Each structure stands twice: as C-alpha cells, then as structure tokens.
PDB file of C-alpha atoms in Angstrom:
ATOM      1  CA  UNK A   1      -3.583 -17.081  31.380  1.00 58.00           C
ATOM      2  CA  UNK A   2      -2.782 -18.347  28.123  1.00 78.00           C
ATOM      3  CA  UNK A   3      -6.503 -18.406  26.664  1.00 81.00           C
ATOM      4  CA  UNK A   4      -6.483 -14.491  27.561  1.00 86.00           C
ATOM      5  CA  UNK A   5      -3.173 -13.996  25.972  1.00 86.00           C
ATOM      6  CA  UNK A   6      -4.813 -15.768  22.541  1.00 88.00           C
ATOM      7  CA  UNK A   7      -8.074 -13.469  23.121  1.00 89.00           C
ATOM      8  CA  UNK A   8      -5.537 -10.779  22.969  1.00 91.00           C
ATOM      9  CA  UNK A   9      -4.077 -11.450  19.469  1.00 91.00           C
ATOM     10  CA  UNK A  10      -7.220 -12.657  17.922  1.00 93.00           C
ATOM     11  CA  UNK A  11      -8.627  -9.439  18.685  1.00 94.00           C
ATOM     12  CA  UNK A  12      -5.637  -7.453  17.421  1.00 94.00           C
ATOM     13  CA  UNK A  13      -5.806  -9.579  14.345  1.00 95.00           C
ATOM     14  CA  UNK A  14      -9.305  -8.522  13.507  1.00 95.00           C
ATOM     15  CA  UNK A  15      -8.499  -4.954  14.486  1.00 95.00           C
ATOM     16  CA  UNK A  16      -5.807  -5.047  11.944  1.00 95.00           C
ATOM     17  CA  UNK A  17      -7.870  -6.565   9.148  1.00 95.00           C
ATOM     18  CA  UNK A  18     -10.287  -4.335  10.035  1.00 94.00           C
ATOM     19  CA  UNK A  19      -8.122  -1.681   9.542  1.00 93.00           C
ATOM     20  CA  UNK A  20      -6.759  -2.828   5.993  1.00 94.00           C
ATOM     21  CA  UNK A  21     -10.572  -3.274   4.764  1.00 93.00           C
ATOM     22  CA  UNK A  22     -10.943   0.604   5.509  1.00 93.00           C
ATOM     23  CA  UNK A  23      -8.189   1.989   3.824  1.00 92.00           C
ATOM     24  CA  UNK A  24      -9.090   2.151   0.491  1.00 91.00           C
ATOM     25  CA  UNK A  25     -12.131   3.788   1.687  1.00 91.00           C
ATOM     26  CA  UNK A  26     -10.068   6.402   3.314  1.00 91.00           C
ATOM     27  CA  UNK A  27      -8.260   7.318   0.040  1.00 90.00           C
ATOM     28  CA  UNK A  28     -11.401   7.284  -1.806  1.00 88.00           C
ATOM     29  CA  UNK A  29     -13.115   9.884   0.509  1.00 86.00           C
ATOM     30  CA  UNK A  30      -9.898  12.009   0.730  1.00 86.00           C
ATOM     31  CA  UNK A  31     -10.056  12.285  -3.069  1.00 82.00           C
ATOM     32  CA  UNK A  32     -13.472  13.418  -3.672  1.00 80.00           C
ATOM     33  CA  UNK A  33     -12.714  15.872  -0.551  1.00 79.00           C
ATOM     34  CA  UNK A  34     -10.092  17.026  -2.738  1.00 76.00           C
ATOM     35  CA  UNK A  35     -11.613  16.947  -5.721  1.00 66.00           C
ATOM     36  CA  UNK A  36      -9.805  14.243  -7.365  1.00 65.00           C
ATOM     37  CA  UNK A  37     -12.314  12.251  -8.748  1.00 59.00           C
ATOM     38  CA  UNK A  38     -11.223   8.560 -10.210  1.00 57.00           C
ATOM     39  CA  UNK A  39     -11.364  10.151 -13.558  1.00 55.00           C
ATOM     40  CA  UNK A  40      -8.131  11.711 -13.321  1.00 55.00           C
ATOM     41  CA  UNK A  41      -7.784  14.581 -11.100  1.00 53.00           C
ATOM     42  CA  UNK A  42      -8.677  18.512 -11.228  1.00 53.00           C
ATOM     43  CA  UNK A  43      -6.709  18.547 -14.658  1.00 54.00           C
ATOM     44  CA  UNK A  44      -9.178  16.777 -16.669  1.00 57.00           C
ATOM     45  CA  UNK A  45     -12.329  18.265 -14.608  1.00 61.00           C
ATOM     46  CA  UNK A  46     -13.088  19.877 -18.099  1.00 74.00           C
ATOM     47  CA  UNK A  47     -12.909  17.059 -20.285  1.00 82.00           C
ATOM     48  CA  UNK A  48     -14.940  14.370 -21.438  1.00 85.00           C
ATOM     49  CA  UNK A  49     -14.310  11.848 -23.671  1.00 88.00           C
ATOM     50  CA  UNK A  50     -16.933  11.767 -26.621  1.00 87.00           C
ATOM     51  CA  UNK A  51     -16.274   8.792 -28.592  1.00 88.00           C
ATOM     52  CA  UNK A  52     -13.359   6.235 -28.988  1.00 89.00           C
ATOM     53  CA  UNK A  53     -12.420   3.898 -31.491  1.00 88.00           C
ATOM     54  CA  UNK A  54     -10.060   0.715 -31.754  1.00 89.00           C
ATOM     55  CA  UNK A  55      -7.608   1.300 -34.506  1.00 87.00           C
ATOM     56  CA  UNK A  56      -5.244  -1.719 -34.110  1.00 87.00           C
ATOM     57  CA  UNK A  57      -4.500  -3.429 -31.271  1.00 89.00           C
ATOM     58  CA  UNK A  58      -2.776  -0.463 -29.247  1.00 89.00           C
ATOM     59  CA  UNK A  59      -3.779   2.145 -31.141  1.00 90.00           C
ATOM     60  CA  UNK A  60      -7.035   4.153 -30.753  1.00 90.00           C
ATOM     61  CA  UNK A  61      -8.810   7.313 -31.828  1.00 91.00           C
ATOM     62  CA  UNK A  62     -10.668   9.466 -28.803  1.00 91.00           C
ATOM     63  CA  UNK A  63     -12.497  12.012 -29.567  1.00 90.00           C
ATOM     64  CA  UNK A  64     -12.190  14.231 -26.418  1.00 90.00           C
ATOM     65  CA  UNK A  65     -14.498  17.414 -25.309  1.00 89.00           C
ATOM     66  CA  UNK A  66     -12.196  20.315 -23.778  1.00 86.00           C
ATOM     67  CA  UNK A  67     -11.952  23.539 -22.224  1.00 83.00           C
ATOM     68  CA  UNK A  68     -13.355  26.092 -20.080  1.00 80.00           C
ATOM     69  CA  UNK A  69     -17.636  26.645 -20.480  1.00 77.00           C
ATOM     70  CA  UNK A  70     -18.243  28.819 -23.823  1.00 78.00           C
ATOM     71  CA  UNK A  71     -14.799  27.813 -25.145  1.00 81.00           C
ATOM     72  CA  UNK A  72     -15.116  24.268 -25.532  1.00 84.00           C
ATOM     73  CA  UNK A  73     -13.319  22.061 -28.334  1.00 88.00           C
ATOM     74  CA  UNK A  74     -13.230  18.828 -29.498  1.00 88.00           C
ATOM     75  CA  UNK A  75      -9.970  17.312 -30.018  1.00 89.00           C
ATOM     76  CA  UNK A  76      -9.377  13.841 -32.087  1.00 90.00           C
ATOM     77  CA  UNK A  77      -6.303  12.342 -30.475  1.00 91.00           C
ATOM     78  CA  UNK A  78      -4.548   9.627 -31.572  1.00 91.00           C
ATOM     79  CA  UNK A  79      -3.786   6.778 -28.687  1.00 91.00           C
ATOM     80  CA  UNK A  80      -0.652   4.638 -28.833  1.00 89.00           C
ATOM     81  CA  UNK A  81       1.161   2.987 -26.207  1.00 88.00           C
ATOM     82  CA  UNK A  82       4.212   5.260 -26.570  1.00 90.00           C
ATOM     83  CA  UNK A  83       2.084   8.282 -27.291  1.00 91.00           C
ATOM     84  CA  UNK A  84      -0.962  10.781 -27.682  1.00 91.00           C
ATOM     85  CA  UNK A  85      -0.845  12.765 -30.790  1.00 91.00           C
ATOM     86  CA  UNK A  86      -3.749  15.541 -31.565  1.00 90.00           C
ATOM     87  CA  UNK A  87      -4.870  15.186 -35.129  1.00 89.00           C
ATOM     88  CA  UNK A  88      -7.579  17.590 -35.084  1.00 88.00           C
ATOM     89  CA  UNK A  89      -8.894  20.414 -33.389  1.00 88.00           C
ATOM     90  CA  UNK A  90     -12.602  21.278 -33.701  1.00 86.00           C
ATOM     91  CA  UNK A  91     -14.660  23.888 -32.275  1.00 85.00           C
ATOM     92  CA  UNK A  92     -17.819  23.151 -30.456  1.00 77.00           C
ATOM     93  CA  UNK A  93     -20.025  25.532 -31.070  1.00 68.00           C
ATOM     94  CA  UNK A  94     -19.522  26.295 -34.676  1.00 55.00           C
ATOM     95  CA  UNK A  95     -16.981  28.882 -34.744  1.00 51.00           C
ATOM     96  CA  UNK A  96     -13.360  28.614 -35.805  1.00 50.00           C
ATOM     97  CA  UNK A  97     -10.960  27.139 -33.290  1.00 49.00           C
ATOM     98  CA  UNK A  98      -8.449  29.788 -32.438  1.00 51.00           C
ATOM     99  CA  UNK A  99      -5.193  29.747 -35.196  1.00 48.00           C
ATOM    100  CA  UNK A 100      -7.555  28.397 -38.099  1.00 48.00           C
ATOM    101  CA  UNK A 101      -8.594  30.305 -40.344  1.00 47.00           C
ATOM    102  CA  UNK A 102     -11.895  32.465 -40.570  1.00 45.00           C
ATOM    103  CA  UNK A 103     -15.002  29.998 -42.162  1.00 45.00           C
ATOM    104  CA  UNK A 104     -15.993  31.349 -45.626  1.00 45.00           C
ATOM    105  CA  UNK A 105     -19.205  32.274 -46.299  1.00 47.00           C
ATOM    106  CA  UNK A 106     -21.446  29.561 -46.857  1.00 47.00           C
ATOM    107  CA  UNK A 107     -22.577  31.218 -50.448  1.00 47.00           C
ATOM    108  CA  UNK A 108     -19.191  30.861 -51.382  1.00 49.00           C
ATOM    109  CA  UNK A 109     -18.916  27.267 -50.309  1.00 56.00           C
ATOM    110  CA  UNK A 110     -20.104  24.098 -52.731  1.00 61.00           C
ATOM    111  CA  UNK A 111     -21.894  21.973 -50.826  1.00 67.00           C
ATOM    112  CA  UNK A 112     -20.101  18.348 -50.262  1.00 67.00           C
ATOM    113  CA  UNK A 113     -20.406  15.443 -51.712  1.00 68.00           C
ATOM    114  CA  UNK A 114     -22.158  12.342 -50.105  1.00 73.00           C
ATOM    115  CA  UNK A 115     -20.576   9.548 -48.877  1.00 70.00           C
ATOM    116  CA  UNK A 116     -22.542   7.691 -51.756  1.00 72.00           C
ATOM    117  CA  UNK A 117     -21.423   9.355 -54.293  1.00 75.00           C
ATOM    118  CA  UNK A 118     -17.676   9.103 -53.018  1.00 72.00           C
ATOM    119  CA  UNK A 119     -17.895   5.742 -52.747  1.00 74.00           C
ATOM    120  CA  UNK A 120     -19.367   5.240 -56.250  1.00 76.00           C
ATOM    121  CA  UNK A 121     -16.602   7.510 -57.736  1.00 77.00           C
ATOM    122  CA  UNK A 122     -13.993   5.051 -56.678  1.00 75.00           C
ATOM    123  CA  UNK A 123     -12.025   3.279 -59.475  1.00 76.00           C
ATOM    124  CA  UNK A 124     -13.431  -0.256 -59.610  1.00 73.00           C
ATOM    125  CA  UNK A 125     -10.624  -2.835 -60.200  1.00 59.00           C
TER     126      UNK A 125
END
C-alpha cells in the first residue's frame, strides 16, 4: 500500500511541475491571439523605434516612428527615469507635421552650412 500511495504523489508532483513549465506558454499564446505582442500591446502596433542614444546614465534620446500608414512621424523623445518628454516632431515623408508652419520655398532658402565649416567657425581658446 504505501509504495502506491508514493506513486500517487510522485505523479501529482510531476503533473504539477508540468503544469508550471506550461504556463508561461499559455500567456504567451493568449497574447499574440490577442494581439498583444511583447512589444507593448495594440497601442504601440504603429510605432517603431528608429534609433536610441545613451545620454547619461538614465537618460536617453529615442527616436521613435509613429502613426497611422501615410501619416507617419518621427518623434525625438527624451527618456528619463521620471519621464518622457517629446523634443521634436518630424514628418516622414517630407511634408510639414501638422501645427508647424508651411516649408518655404527652397529658392528662398540658403542652403546650410556643413558641419565642417561649423566646427571650424568655433572660437578657438
């Protein structure tokens, strides 16, 4: 009797493990059947994150790709641990983000300068 009784709980050990192991699988398939992917949910099924860079050591910039198809932006955030600020907004496809104003004519417009010539501009000292 007693070496049935221990067959018995070994086995409903393993059925329990086994049952742990799986459960994380579980969740993952109910979130793609959902269509919450690990990136973050149907809220950021838009975005994509272009480019990020380490500012300090809890503070970044990411450069993030937003919006709906033929109205996408690209927004330069700035990362803290407290908070997400956007710095800029910048349209995608060449035309003015919506509450800037029209671009000027690129007649009218002096080209920039080069980095180069920045640079070499700089008081020495």
């Amino acid at each position: 009797m007693e070496t049935s009784a221990m067959a018995q709980s070994i086995f409903l050990i393993v059925v329990f493990i086994g049952v742990l192991a799986l459960f994380p699988l579980a969740i993952r398939w109910l979130q793609r059947r959902n269509g919450m992917a690990a990136g973050g949910g149907p809220a950021a099924a838009g975005m994509r994150v272009v480019s990020t860079l380490a500012v300090g050591p809890q503070q970044r910039l990411v450069t993030v790709e937003a919006g709906p198809e033929g109205a996408r932006c690209w927004l330069v955030l700035g990362v803290t641990g407290a908070s997400i600020t956007c710095l800029h907004t910048a349209p995608l496809n060449g035309t003015p983000a919506a509450g800037t104003p029209a671009a000027a004519p690129a007649a009218a417009t002096a080209p920039a300068p080069s980095f180069a010539r920045l640079i070499e501009d700089l008081p020495r000292g």
